Amino acid sequence: MTSLRVFFIGGLTSYRALFNWLTPWILIPSFLIAPLFQILLFAYIGRTTRLESDQFYVIGNALQYAAIPCLFAMGNTISGERYQHTLPLVLATPAARLPLFVGRAVPVVVNGFLVAAFGLVVGGAILGVHVPLGAVAPLILVTAVTAFSCTGLGLVNAALALRVRENAVTSNVLFGLLLVFCGVNVPLSTLPSWMNTIAQGLPLTHGIEAGRRLAGGASLHDVLGLVGAELLIGCVYAVVGYTLLRVVETESRRRGSLEVA
Amino acid sequence: MRVVRLVVVTWWLQLKQSMKAGIFVFTALIEPLIFATLAYYLFKAGREPGTLLYAALSAGLMGIWSVTLFGAGGAINYQRWQGVLEPLIAAPPPYVLILFPQTLAASTVGVYSLTSTLLWGWIVFGIPLHFAHPLAFVISVAVTIVALGLLGLVIGSSFILYREANALSNMLEFPVWILTGVIVPLSLLPGWVHYLSWGLAPTWGYRAIRAGALGGNAWPALGYALLLAAAYFVIGHGVVHVFERRAREKATLSLV
């Protein structure tokens, strides 16, 4: 029962604290307006270079923008607690660590999903991108799975935040790497093979590919392999992230570096 | 003379502080490299590749704006967090003479962005660095940096009053990239957008820089950039004065 409370209430409270108690002045520009302009910028670059269609950029960038909440919010669950001087208190409690850390990830998955879905709907409407009606439900599934896998990487980022003071930098670097490597704006086939190989092990790559195929008329059955791969990658990152969190937490206690990382 | 000394010392101090902050170094050096890489592959794979120097240059110019926005946006908030905003505003010199060199320092760091993307393009992607008019290029970069610093002054001044304005500044990165035609030709954008673009000094500064690097007459665009920069200083001066007065009345200067 206590673990359930830590999971749900602790996770929700931590999430609310991330955004200065959810002031719309922070939420709206960061999560709703910025992704639309990222979509527009790359769609216009695409038109300039005549590389791909608007649909390619809407799906790629909308799904990729889920990484903003998934990476930053997960990293900030640690660095934000440190900034507020509550990190040692939280980690001194006897609360089970699995609900403590994973509970903080659940609202982030929902946030990432909503940001990506908003980008898909509004970005698509602005640029006049049409998606077959039958693809809507599978696209929702793909968006949710992509947000989950990104949050897995976010857990790794949270572990890094226990050791790195400037976690915003690591979040930004990870966000940039996903933008370059995952075929968000440049087709994977045109990237060097070593970049393509790395992309196969990153979140987003398979989700974006699945989203594009669905929008192109493929059925859910056709993209199940891609969705499964995205889900598996998310699970692997989540396990690695959680394990790292435990290891680094123990190490930080030993070194007395929880507040000074 | 004392004004010049104040501006130069504040600019230099802010420049040194900025280069110690990890997030600032990321914005100035690493983020532009990410965009330079993206731009290289986008233009290389596209059917209208243009010149790859154009892509590298564009990524550098995008970096200058990012770093200006981040630095100008953060200047007042850093002062607020460090508890020095009130003493600085209470000090005898007009606050605009303290804020301007700080935003100018932010845009000056943009030189790193431009240099790093050009070197990245040259070393990693083998893009030759042949500038059509080197002198015009260098002057254009300097004028654009001053103009961006002054635009930063106008934007940054809102932070005196609105402590959440940094979220708004985060939002402005992509729109200004689009509006100024830094990587997308303005002719692709709807006609009404052009009026907004013409009112932005970076639009003209980037045009001049591009003319200096790739060929063309840089001087008319440079003139417009200077003219707009002067207008920004007048606007910035007025806005800082009004916002400072309101913040004093509402006693919100030190609220974090």
Coordinates of C-alpha atoms in Angstrom, one line a residue, chain B:
Chain B
M1 CA 34.5 57.9 -20.6
R2 CA 33.0 56.4 -17.4
V3 CA 30.1 55.1 -19.5
V4 CA 32.5 53.4 -22.0
R5 CA 34.4 51.9 -19.1
L6 CA 31.2 50.6 -17.5
V7 CA 30.0 49.0 -20.7
V8 CA 33.4 47.5 -21.5
V9 CA 34.0 46.1 -18.0
T10 CA 30.5 44.7 -17.7
W11 CA 30.7 43.1 -21.2
W12 CA 34.1 41.5 -20.4
L13 CA 32.9 40.2 -17.0
Q14 CA 29.8 38.7 -18.5
L15 CA 31.8 37.1 -21.3
K16 CA 34.1 35.4 -18.8
Q17 CA 31.1 34.3 -16.6
S18 CA 29.3 32.9 -19.6
M19 CA 32.1 30.8 -20.8
K20 CA 32.2 29.1 -17.4
A21 CA 28.6 27.9 -17.5
G22 CA 28.2 24.4 -19.0
I23 CA 24.7 25.2 -20.4
F24 CA 26.1 28.3 -22.2
V25 CA 29.0 26.4 -23.7
F26 CA 26.6 23.8 -24.9
T27 CA 24.4 26.4 -26.5
A28 CA 27.4 28.2 -28.1
L29 CA 29.4 25.2 -29.2
I30 CA 27.6 21.9 -29.2
E31 CA 24.1 22.8 -30.3
P32 CA 25.3 24.6 -33.5
L33 CA 27.4 21.5 -34.3
I34 CA 24.3 19.3 -34.1
F35 CA 22.4 21.7 -36.4
A36 CA 25.4 21.9 -38.7
T37 CA 25.5 18.1 -39.0
L38 CA 21.8 18.0 -39.7
A39 CA 22.0 20.9 -42.2
Y40 CA 24.9 19.1 -44.0
Y41 CA 23.0 15.9 -44.4
L42 CA 19.7 17.7 -45.3
F43 CA 21.4 19.7 -48.1
K44 CA 23.6 16.9 -49.3
A45 CA 20.7 14.4 -49.6
G46 CA 18.2 16.9 -51.0
R47 CA 17.5 17.5 -54.6
E48 CA 18.3 21.2 -54.3
P49 CA 21.6 21.0 -52.4
G50 CA 22.7 24.6 -52.8
T51 CA 26.2 25.1 -51.4
L52 CA 27.3 23.2 -48.3
L53 CA 29.1 26.3 -47.1
Y54 CA 25.6 27.9 -47.0
A55 CA 24.5 25.0 -44.7
A56 CA 27.5 25.4 -42.4
L57 CA 27.1 29.2 -42.3
S58 CA 23.4 28.9 -41.6
A59 CA 24.0 26.6 -38.6
G60 CA 26.5 29.0 -37.2
L61 CA 24.1 31.9 -37.6
M62 CA 21.4 29.9 -35.9
G63 CA 23.9 29.3 -33.1
I64 CA 24.5 33.1 -32.7
W65 CA 20.8 33.6 -32.2
S66 CA 20.4 30.7 -29.7
V67 CA 23.2 31.9 -27.6
T68 CA 22.0 35.5 -27.7
L69 CA 18.5 34.4 -26.7
F70 CA 19.7 32.2 -23.9
G71 CA 22.2 34.8 -22.5
A72 CA 19.9 37.8 -22.8
G73 CA 17.1 35.8 -21.4
G74 CA 19.2 34.5 -18.5
A75 CA 21.0 37.8 -17.6
I76 CA 18.4 39.3 -15.4
N77 CA 17.3 35.9 -13.8
Y78 CA 20.9 35.1 -12.9
Q79 CA 21.2 38.5 -11.2
R80 CA 18.0 37.8 -9.4
W81 CA 19.1 34.4 -8.2
Q82 CA 22.5 35.8 -7.1
G83 CA 20.7 38.6 -5.2
V84 CA 22.4 41.4 -7.1
L85 CA 19.5 42.7 -9.2
E86 CA 18.3 45.2 -6.6
P87 CA 21.7 46.7 -5.9
L88 CA 22.4 47.0 -9.6
I89 CA 19.1 48.8 -10.2
A90 CA 19.6 51.0 -7.2
A91 CA 23.2 52.0 -8.4
P92 CA 23.6 55.4 -10.0
P93 CA 24.2 54.4 -13.6
P94 CA 21.0 53.7 -15.7
Y95 CA 20.3 50.0 -15.6
V96 CA 20.2 49.9 -19.4
L97 CA 24.0 50.5 -19.4
I98 CA 24.4 47.3 -17.4
L99 CA 21.9 45.1 -19.2
F100 CA 23.1 46.1 -22.7
P101 CA 26.7 44.9 -22.3
Q102 CA 25.4 41.7 -20.8
T103 CA 23.2 41.0 -23.7
L104 CA 26.1 42.1 -26.0
A105 CA 28.4 39.6 -24.3
A106 CA 25.8 36.9 -25.0
S107 CA 25.7 37.6 -28.7
T108 CA 29.5 37.9 -28.7
V109 CA 29.8 34.3 -27.5
G110 CA 28.0 33.6 -30.8
V111 CA 31.3 34.0 -32.6
Y112 CA 32.3 30.6 -31.1
S113 CA 29.1 29.2 -32.7
L114 CA 30.0 30.5 -36.1
T115 CA 33.7 29.5 -35.8
S116 CA 32.9 26.0 -34.6
T117 CA 30.3 25.2 -37.3
L118 CA 32.6 26.5 -40.1
L119 CA 35.6 24.5 -38.7
W120 CA 33.3 21.5 -38.2
G121 CA 32.2 21.7 -41.8
W122 CA 35.7 22.1 -43.0
I123 CA 37.4 19.4 -40.9
V124 CA 34.6 16.8 -40.8
F125 CA 32.7 17.3 -44.0
G126 CA 35.5 18.8 -46.1
I127 CA 33.5 22.0 -46.9
P128 CA 36.0 24.5 -48.4
L129 CA 36.1 27.9 -46.6
H130 CA 36.4 30.3 -49.5
F131 CA 34.8 33.7 -48.6
A132 CA 33.9 35.9 -51.5
H133 CA 34.5 39.2 -49.6
P134 CA 36.4 38.5 -46.4
L135 CA 36.3 42.2 -45.2
A136 CA 32.6 42.6 -45.7
F137 CA 32.1 39.2 -44.0
V138 CA 34.0 40.2 -40.9
I139 CA 32.3 43.6 -40.7
S140 CA 28.9 42.0 -41.2
V141 CA 29.5 39.5 -38.4
A142 CA 30.5 42.3 -36.0
V143 CA 27.5 44.5 -36.9
T144 CA 25.1 41.5 -36.6
I145 CA 26.4 40.7 -33.2
V146 CA 25.8 44.2 -32.0
A147 CA 22.3 44.2 -33.5
L148 CA 21.5 40.9 -31.9
G149 CA 22.8 42.2 -28.5
L150 CA 20.4 45.1 -28.8
L151 CA 17.5 42.8 -29.8
G152 CA 18.5 40.8 -26.7
L153 CA 18.2 44.0 -24.7
V154 CA 14.6 44.5 -25.8
I155 CA 13.7 40.8 -25.1
G156 CA 15.7 40.5 -21.9
S157 CA 14.2 43.6 -20.3
S158 CA 10.9 41.8 -19.9
F159 CA 12.6 39.6 -17.4
I160 CA 12.6 42.6 -14.9
L161 CA 8.9 42.3 -14.7
Y162 CA 8.0 38.7 -15.6
R163 CA 10.1 36.0 -13.9
E164 CA 8.7 33.3 -16.2
A165 CA 9.7 35.1 -19.3
N166 CA 12.6 32.6 -19.8
A167 CA 9.9 30.1 -21.0
L168 CA 8.9 32.7 -23.6
S169 CA 12.5 33.2 -24.6
N170 CA 12.9 29.4 -25.1
M171 CA 9.9 29.5 -27.4
L172 CA 11.5 32.2 -29.6
E173 CA 14.4 30.2 -30.9
F174 CA 12.8 28.4 -33.8
P175 CA 10.4 31.2 -34.8
V176 CA 13.2 33.7 -35.3
W177 CA 15.2 31.1 -37.3
I178 CA 12.2 30.9 -39.6
L179 CA 11.4 34.6 -39.7
T180 CA 15.0 35.7 -40.4
G181 CA 15.5 33.3 -43.3
V182 CA 18.6 32.0 -41.7
I183 CA 18.3 28.6 -43.3
V184 CA 15.0 28.8 -45.2
P185 CA 14.5 31.3 -48.0
L186 CA 11.9 34.0 -47.1
S187 CA 10.3 33.5 -50.5
L188 CA 8.9 30.2 -49.2
L189 CA 7.1 31.8 -46.3
P190 CA 3.6 33.4 -46.6
G191 CA 3.7 37.1 -47.8
W192 CA 2.6 38.6 -44.5
V193 CA 5.5 37.0 -42.7
H194 CA 7.9 39.1 -44.8
Y195 CA 6.8 42.3 -42.9
L196 CA 7.8 40.7 -39.6
S197 CA 11.1 39.6 -41.1
W198 CA 12.0 43.0 -42.4
G199 CA 11.6 44.4 -38.8
L200 CA 14.2 42.0 -37.5
A201 CA 17.8 43.2 -37.6
P202 CA 19.2 39.6 -37.9
T203 CA 17.3 39.2 -41.2
W204 CA 19.5 41.9 -42.7
G205 CA 22.6 41.0 -40.8
Y206 CA 22.4 37.4 -42.0
R207 CA 21.9 38.6 -45.5
A208 CA 25.0 40.8 -45.3
I209 CA 27.1 37.9 -43.8
R210 CA 25.9 35.6 -46.5
A211 CA 26.7 38.1 -49.2
G212 CA 30.2 38.5 -47.7
A213 CA 30.8 34.8 -47.6
L214 CA 29.0 33.6 -50.8
G215 CA 29.1 36.7 -53.0
G216 CA 26.9 39.7 -53.4
N217 CA 26.7 43.3 -52.1
A218 CA 26.7 43.2 -48.3
W219 CA 26.5 46.9 -47.6
P220 CA 22.8 47.8 -48.2
A221 CA 21.7 45.0 -45.8
L222 CA 24.4 46.1 -43.3
G223 CA 22.9 49.6 -43.4
Y224 CA 19.4 48.3 -42.6
A225 CA 20.8 46.1 -39.8
L226 CA 22.5 49.2 -38.2
L227 CA 19.4 51.3 -38.6
L228 CA 17.2 48.6 -36.8
A229 CA 19.9 48.2 -34.2
A230 CA 19.7 51.9 -33.4
A231 CA 15.9 51.6 -33.2
Y232 CA 16.2 48.6 -30.8
F233 CA 18.5 50.7 -28.5
V234 CA 15.8 53.4 -28.3
I235 CA 13.1 50.9 -27.7
G236 CA 15.2 48.9 -25.2
H237 CA 16.0 52.1 -23.3
G238 CA 12.3 53.0 -23.0
V239 CA 11.2 49.5 -22.1
V240 CA 13.9 49.0 -19.4
H241 CA 12.9 52.3 -17.9
V242 CA 9.1 51.4 -17.8
F243 CA 9.6 47.9 -16.6
E244 CA 12.1 48.9 -13.9
R245 CA 9.7 51.5 -12.6
R246 CA 6.8 49.0 -12.5
A247 CA 8.9 46.4 -10.8
R248 CA 9.9 48.9 -8.1
E249 CA 6.2 49.9 -7.6
K250 CA 5.1 46.3 -7.3
A251 CA 8.2 45.3 -5.2
T252 CA 8.8 42.3 -7.4
L253 CA 12.5 42.7 -8.2
S254 CA 13.8 40.1 -5.9
L255 CA 11.0 37.6 -6.3
V256 CA 12.5 34.4 -7.7

